[in-house]
Coordinates of C-alpha atoms and ligand atoms in Angstrom, one line a residue:
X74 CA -18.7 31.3 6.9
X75 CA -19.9 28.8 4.5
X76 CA -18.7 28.3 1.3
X77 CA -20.7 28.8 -2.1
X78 CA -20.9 25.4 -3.7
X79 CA -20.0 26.1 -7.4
X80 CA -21.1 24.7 -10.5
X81 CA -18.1 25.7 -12.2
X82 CA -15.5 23.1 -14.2
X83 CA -12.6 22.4 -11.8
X84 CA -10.2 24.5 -13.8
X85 CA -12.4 27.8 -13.7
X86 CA -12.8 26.9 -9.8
X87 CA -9.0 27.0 -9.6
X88 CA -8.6 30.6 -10.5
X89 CA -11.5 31.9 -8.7
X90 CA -12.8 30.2 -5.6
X91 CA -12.9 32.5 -2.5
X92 CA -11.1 35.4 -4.3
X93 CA -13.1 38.8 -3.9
X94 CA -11.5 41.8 -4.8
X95 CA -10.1 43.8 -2.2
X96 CA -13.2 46.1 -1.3
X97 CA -11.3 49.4 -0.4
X98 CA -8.9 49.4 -3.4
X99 CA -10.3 47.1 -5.9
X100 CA -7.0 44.9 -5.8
X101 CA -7.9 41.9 -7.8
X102 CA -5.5 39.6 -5.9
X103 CA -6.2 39.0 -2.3
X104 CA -3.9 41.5 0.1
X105 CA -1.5 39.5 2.4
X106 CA -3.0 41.2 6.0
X107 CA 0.3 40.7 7.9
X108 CA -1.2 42.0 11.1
X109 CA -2.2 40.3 14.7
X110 CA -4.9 42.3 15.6
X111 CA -7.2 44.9 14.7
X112 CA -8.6 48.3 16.0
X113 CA -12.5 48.0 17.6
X114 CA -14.5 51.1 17.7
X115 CA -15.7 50.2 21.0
X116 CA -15.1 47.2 23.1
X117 CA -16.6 44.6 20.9
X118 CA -17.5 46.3 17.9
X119 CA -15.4 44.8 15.1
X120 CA -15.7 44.6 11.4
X121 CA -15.7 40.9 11.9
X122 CA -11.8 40.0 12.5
X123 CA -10.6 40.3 16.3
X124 CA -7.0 38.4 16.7
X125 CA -5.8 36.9 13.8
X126 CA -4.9 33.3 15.6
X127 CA -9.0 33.6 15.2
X128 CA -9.4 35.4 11.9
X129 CA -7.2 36.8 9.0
X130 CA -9.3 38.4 6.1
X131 CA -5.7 36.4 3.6
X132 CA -6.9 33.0 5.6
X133 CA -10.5 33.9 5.3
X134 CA -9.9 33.9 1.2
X135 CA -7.9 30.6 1.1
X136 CA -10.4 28.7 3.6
X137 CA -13.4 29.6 1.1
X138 CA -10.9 28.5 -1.7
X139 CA -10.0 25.1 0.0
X140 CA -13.7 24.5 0.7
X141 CA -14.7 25.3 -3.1
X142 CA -12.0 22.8 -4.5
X143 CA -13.3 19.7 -2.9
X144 CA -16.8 21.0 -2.8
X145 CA -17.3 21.1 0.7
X146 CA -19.2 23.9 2.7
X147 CA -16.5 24.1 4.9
X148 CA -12.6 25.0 4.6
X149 CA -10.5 25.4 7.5
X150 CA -6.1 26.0 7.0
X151 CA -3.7 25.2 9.2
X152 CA -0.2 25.3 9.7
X153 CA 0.8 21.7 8.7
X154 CA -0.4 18.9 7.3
X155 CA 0.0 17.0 10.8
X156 CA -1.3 20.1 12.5
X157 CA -4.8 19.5 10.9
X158 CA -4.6 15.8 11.9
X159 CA -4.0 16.7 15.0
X160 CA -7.2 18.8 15.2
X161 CA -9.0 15.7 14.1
X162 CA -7.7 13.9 17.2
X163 CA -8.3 16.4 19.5
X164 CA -11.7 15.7 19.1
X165 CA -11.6 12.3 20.3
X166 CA -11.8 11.1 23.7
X167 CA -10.2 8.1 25.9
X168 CA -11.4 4.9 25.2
X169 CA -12.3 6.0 21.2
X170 CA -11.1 3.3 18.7
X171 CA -9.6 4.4 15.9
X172 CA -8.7 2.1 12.2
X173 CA -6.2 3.6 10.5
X174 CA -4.7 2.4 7.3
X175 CA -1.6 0.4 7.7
X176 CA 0.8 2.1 5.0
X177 CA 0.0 5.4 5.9
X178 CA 2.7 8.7 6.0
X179 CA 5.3 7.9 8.5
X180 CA 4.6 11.2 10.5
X181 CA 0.6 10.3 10.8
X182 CA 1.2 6.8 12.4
X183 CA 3.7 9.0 14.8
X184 CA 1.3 11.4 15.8
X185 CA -1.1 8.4 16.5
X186 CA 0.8 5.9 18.5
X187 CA 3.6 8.3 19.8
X188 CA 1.0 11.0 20.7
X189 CA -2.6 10.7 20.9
X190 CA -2.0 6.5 22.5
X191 CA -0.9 8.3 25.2
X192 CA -4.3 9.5 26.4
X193 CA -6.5 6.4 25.8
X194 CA -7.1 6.7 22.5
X195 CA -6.6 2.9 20.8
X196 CA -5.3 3.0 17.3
X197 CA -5.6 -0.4 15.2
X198 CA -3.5 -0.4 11.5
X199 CA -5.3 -2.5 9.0
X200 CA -5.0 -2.9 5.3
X201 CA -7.9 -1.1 4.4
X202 CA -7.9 -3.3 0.8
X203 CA -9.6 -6.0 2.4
X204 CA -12.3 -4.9 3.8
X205 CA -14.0 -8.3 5.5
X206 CA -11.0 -7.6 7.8
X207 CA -11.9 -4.2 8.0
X208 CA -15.8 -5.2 9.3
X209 CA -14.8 -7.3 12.0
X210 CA -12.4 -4.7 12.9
X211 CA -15.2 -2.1 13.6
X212 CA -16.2 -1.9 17.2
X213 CA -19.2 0.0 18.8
X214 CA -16.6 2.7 20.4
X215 CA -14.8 3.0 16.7
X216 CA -14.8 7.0 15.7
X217 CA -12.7 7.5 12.8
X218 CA -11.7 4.9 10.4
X219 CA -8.4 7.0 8.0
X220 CA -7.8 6.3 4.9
X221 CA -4.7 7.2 2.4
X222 CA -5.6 6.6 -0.9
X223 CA -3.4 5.9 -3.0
X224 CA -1.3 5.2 0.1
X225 CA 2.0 6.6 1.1
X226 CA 4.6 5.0 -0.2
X227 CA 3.1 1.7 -2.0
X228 CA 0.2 3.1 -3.9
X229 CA -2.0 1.1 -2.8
X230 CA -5.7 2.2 -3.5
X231 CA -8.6 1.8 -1.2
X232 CA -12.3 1.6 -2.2
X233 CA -13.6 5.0 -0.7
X234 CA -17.3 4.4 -1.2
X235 CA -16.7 0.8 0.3
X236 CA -14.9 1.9 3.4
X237 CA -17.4 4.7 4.0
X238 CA -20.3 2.3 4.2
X239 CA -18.7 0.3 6.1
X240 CA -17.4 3.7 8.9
X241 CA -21.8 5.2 8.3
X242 CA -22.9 1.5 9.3
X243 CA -20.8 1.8 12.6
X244 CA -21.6 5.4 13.3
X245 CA -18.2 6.3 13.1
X246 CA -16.3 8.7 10.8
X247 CA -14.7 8.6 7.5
X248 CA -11.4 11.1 6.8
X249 CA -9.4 10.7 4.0
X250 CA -6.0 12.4 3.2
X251 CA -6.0 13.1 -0.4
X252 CA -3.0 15.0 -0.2
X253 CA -2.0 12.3 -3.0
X254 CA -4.7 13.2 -5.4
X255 CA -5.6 16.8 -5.1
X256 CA -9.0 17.7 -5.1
X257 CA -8.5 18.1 -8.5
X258 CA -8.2 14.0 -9.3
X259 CA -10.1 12.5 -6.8
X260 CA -13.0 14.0 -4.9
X261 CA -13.9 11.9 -1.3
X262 CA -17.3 13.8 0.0
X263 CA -18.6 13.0 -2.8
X264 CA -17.5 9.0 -2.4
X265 CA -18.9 9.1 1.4
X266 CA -16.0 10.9 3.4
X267 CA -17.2 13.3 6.2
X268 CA -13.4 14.7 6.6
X269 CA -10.6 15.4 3.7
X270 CA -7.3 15.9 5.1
X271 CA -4.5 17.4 3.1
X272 CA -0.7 18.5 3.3
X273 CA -1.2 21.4 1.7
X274 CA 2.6 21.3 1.6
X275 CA 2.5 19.1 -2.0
X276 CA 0.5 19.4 -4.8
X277 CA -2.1 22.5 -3.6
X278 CA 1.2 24.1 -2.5
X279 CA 3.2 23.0 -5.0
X280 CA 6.4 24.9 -5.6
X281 CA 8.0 23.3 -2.3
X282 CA 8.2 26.4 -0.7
X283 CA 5.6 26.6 2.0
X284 CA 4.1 23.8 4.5
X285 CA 0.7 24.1 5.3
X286 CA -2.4 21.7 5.7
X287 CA -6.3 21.8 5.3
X288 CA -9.2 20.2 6.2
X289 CA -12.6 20.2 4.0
X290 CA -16.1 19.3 5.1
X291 CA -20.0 19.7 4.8
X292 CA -21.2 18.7 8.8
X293 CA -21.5 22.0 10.4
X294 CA -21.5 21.3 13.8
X295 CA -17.8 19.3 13.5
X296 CA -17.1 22.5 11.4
X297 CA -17.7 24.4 14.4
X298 CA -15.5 22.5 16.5
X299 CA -12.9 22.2 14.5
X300 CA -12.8 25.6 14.5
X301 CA -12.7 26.1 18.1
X302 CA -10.0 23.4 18.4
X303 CA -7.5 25.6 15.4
X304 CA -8.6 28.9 17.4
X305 CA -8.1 27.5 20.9
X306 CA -4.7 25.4 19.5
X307 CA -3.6 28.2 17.5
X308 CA -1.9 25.8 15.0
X309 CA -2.9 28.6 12.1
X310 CA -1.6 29.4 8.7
X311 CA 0.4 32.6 8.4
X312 CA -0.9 35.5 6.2
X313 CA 1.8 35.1 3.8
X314 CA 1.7 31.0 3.6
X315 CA -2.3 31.6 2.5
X316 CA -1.1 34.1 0.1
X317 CA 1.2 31.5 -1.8
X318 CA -1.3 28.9 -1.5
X319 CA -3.8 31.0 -3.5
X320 CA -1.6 31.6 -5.5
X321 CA -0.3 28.2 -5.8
X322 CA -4.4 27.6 -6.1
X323 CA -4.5 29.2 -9.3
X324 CA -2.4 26.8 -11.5
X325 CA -3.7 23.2 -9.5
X326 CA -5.4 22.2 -12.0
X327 CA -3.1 23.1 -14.8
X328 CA 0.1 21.0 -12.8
X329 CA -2.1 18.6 -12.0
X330 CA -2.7 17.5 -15.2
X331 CA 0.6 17.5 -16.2
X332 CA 2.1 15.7 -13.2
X333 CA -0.5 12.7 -14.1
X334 CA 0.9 13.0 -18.1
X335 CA 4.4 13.1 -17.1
X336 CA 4.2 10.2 -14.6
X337 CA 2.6 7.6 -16.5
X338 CA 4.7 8.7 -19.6
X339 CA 7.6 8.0 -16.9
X340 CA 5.8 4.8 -15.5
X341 CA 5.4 3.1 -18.2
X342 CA 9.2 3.8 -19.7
X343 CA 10.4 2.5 -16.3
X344 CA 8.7 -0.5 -16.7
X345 CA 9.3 -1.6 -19.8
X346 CA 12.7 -1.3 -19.6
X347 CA 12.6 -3.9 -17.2
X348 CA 15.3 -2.3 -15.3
X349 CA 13.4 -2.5 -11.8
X350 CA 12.3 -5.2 -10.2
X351 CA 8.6 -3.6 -9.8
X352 CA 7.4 0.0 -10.6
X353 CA 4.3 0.8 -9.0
X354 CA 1.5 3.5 -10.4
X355 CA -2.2 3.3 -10.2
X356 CA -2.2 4.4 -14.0
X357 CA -0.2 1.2 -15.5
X358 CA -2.5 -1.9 -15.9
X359 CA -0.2 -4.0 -14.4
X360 CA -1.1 -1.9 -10.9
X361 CA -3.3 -4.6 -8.7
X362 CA -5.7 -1.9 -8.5
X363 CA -6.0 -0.2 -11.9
X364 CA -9.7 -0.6 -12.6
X365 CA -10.9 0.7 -8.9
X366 CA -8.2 3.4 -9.3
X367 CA -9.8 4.4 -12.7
X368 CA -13.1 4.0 -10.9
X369 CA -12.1 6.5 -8.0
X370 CA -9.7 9.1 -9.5
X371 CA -10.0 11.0 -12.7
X372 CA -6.2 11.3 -13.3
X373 CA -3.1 9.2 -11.2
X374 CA -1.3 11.9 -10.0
X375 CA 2.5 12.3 -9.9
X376 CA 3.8 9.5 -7.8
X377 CA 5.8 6.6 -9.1
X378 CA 7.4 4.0 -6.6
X379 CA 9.9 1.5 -7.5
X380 CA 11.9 -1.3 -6.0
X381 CA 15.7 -1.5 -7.6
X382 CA 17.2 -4.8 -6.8
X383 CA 21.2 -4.7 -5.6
X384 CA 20.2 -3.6 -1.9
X385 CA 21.4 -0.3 -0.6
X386 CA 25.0 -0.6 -2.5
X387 CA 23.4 -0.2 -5.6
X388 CA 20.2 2.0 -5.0
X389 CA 22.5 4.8 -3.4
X390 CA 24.9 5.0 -6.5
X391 CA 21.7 5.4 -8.5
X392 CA 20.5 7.9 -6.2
X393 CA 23.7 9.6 -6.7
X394 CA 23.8 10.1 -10.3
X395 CA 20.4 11.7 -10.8
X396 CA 20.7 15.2 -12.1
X397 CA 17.0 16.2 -12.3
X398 CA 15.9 14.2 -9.7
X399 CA 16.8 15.6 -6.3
X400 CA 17.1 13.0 -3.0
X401 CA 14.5 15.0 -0.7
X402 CA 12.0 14.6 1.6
X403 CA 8.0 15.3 0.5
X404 CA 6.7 15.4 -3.4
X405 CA 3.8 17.6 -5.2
X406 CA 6.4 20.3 -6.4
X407 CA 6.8 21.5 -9.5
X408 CA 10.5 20.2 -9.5
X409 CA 10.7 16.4 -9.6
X410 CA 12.1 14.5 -6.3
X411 CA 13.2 11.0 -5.2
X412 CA 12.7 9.6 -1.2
X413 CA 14.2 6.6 0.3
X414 CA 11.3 5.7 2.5
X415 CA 12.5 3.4 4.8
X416 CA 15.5 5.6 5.7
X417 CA 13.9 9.2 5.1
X418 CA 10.0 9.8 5.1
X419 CA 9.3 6.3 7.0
X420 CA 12.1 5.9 9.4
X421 CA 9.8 6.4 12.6
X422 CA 7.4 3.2 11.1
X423 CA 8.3 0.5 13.4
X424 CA 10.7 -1.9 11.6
X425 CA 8.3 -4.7 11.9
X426 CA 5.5 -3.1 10.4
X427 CA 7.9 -1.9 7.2
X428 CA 9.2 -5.1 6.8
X429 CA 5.6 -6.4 6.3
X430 CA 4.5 -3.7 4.5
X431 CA 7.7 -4.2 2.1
X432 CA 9.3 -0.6 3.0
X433 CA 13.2 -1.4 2.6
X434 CA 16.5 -0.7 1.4
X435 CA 15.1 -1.3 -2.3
X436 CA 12.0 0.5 -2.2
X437 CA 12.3 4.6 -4.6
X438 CA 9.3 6.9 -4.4
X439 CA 9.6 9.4 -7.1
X440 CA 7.7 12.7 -7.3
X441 CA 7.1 13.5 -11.0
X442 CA 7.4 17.1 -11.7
X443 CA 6.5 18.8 -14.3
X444 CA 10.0 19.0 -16.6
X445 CA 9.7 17.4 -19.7
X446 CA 9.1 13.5 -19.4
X447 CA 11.6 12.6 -21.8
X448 CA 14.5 14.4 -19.7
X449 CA 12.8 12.5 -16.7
X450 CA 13.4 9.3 -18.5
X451 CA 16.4 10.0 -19.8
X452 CA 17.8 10.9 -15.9
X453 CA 16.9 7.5 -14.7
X454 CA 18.2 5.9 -17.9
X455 CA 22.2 7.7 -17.5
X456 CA 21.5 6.9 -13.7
X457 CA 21.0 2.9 -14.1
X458 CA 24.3 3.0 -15.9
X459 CA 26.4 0.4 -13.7
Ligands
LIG733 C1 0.0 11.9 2.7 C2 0.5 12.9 3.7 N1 -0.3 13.3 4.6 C3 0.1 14.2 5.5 C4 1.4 14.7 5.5 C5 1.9 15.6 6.6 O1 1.9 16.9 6.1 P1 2.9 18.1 6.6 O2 4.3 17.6 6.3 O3 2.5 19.3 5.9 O4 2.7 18.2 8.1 C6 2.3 14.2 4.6 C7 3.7 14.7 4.5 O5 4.6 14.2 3.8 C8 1.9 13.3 3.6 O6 2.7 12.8 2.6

């Protein structure tokens, strides 16, 4: 089913996209349906709901949710981030060429080249910033070009619009994973994109208990098949995961907000105490790309990445004296975290790519939470303390 485009502010969207109440009791909050199946009067004659790898009245809710918060028609959920990649591949065939952004999440550039390569399908990494690069790139059997922006773990920002013109002109496909942004910051169908892609294990989840991913679009027939491909892969959300992530839902907005205050508050501290040898965040002006960043996103969301000079020596003592931030994999919870890319997130990036992209012992992604910045601040501050 298609989504009712909304004309709603983003916050009011938040709290009530896809939510009905329950029609038999009224329940204002949508019912976790923890069943498989469901009884037919006759052999065919359903209320609309057959197997719940194909339908589930608590997926049904979320999907019309997603779809509302990026303002697509379509919203479909699955049960990972890379799951609804995947689903995006599989509809590709041998011989497809695919442009892929070169600093990319470490587990999307495995599923490309460690899985997908392996039936044909060519995958080229470019830095999508320069996009003269990027037009003698395209090919006449390019499909998809994929786009992170801002990127995962530099920051780096790519022009949307840009790149979309550029994938239209070719006949091929834009997706973007805005799983950085939220559709609450940044908005890509509206900047070109045919596809958004997100973990819906960060920020739309975010309390880091759940993983989960999404895609969001307006072309109906691609809808359809992405469809078939989640019912015939059976890579689904669970009834109770799509009951935390409308919950989670409710508040986006809200965190959202704050994770953007609290990170350039953090940011900018970082910087000028001149501690680091660079802090990188769309938000500070020193950021290569501030003004397209301003241009793109309404808010810079909660990721700040640094590089601490002293090699790995020095960056694991800091590591070990933070007492708010907590050395884990992923970001986009509530609770703030720190990653060593090259040796955590990135590790399966091959080393010659993250020693050109500058992922090393030295490089810090934090994920601003939403504590109070100045105990934030102060955690790094005790934890530089040599
Ligand atoms: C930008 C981005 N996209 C996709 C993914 C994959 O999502 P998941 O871990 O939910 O499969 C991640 C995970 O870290 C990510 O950071």
């Amino acid at each position: 089913m298609a989504a009712v485009k909304q004309p709603w502010d983003m916050e009011t969207v938040c709290v009530h996209a896809g939510v009905e109440p329950e029609p038999h009791t009224g329940a204002i909050m949508t019912p976790i349906f923890q069943t498989s199946t469901y009884v037919q009067k006759g052999p065919g004659q359903h209320l609309g709901y057959d197997y719940s790898r194909g339908g589930n009245p608590t997926r049904t809710a979320l999907e019309q949710a997603l779809a509302a918060l990026e303002g697509a028609r379509y919203g479909l959920s699955f049960a990972s981030g890379l799951a609804a990649e995947q689903a995006i591949a599989q509809t590709l065939s041998p011989g497809d060429h695919v442009i892929v952004s070169d600093d990319v999440y470490g587990g999307t550039g495995r599923l490309f080249r460690r899985l997908f390569a392996q039936y044909g399908i060519e995958f080229e990494f470019l830095d999508l910033r320069d996009l003269d690069s990027l037009g003698r790139a395209v090919k006449d059997r390019t499909r998809v070009i994929w786009v992170e922006s801002p990127t995962n773990p530099l920051l780096k920002i790519n022009d949307i619009a840009k790149v979309a013109e550029i994938a239209h002109r070719a006949g091929a496909r834009l997706v973007v994973d805005n799983t950085f942004c939220s559709p609450i910051l940044q908005r890509p169908l509206a900047l070109g994109a045919d596809i958004v892609v997100h973990s819906t294990t960060k920020y739309i989840g975010g309390h880091s208990d759940l993983i989960g991913g999404a895609l969001m679009l307006d072309h109906e027939a691609l809808a359809e098949q992405l469809r078939f491909i989640q019912f015939a892969g059976g890579a689904v959300s669970s009834p109770f995961e799509c009951f935390l992530l409308l919950r989670s839902i409710k508040t986006l907005a809200l965190r959202m907000r704050k994770h953007s205050d609290n990170a350039l508050a953090f940011a900018r501290a970082l910087e000028e105490s001149g501690a680091f040898r660079q802090v990188i965040y769309p938000g500070l002006e020193s950021h290569p790309q501030h003004a397209l960043a301003r241009s793109q996103m309404s808010g810079f969301s909660g990721i700040v990445s640094v590089y601490l000079s002293g090699g790995l020596p020095r960056v694991s003592r800091f590591l070990g004296r933070l007492r708010i931030f907590a050395l884990a994999e992923s970001l986009g919870g509530v609770e703030s975290l720190v990653n060593h890319p090259e040796l955590m997130t990135h590790a399966s990036v091959p080393p010659e790519l993250r020693e050109k992209l500058g992922i090393n012992a030295e490089l810090l992604r934090f994920s601003v939470g939403v504590e109070h910045a100045a105990d934030l601040i102060e955690d790094v501050r005790q934890a530089l303390a040599d």
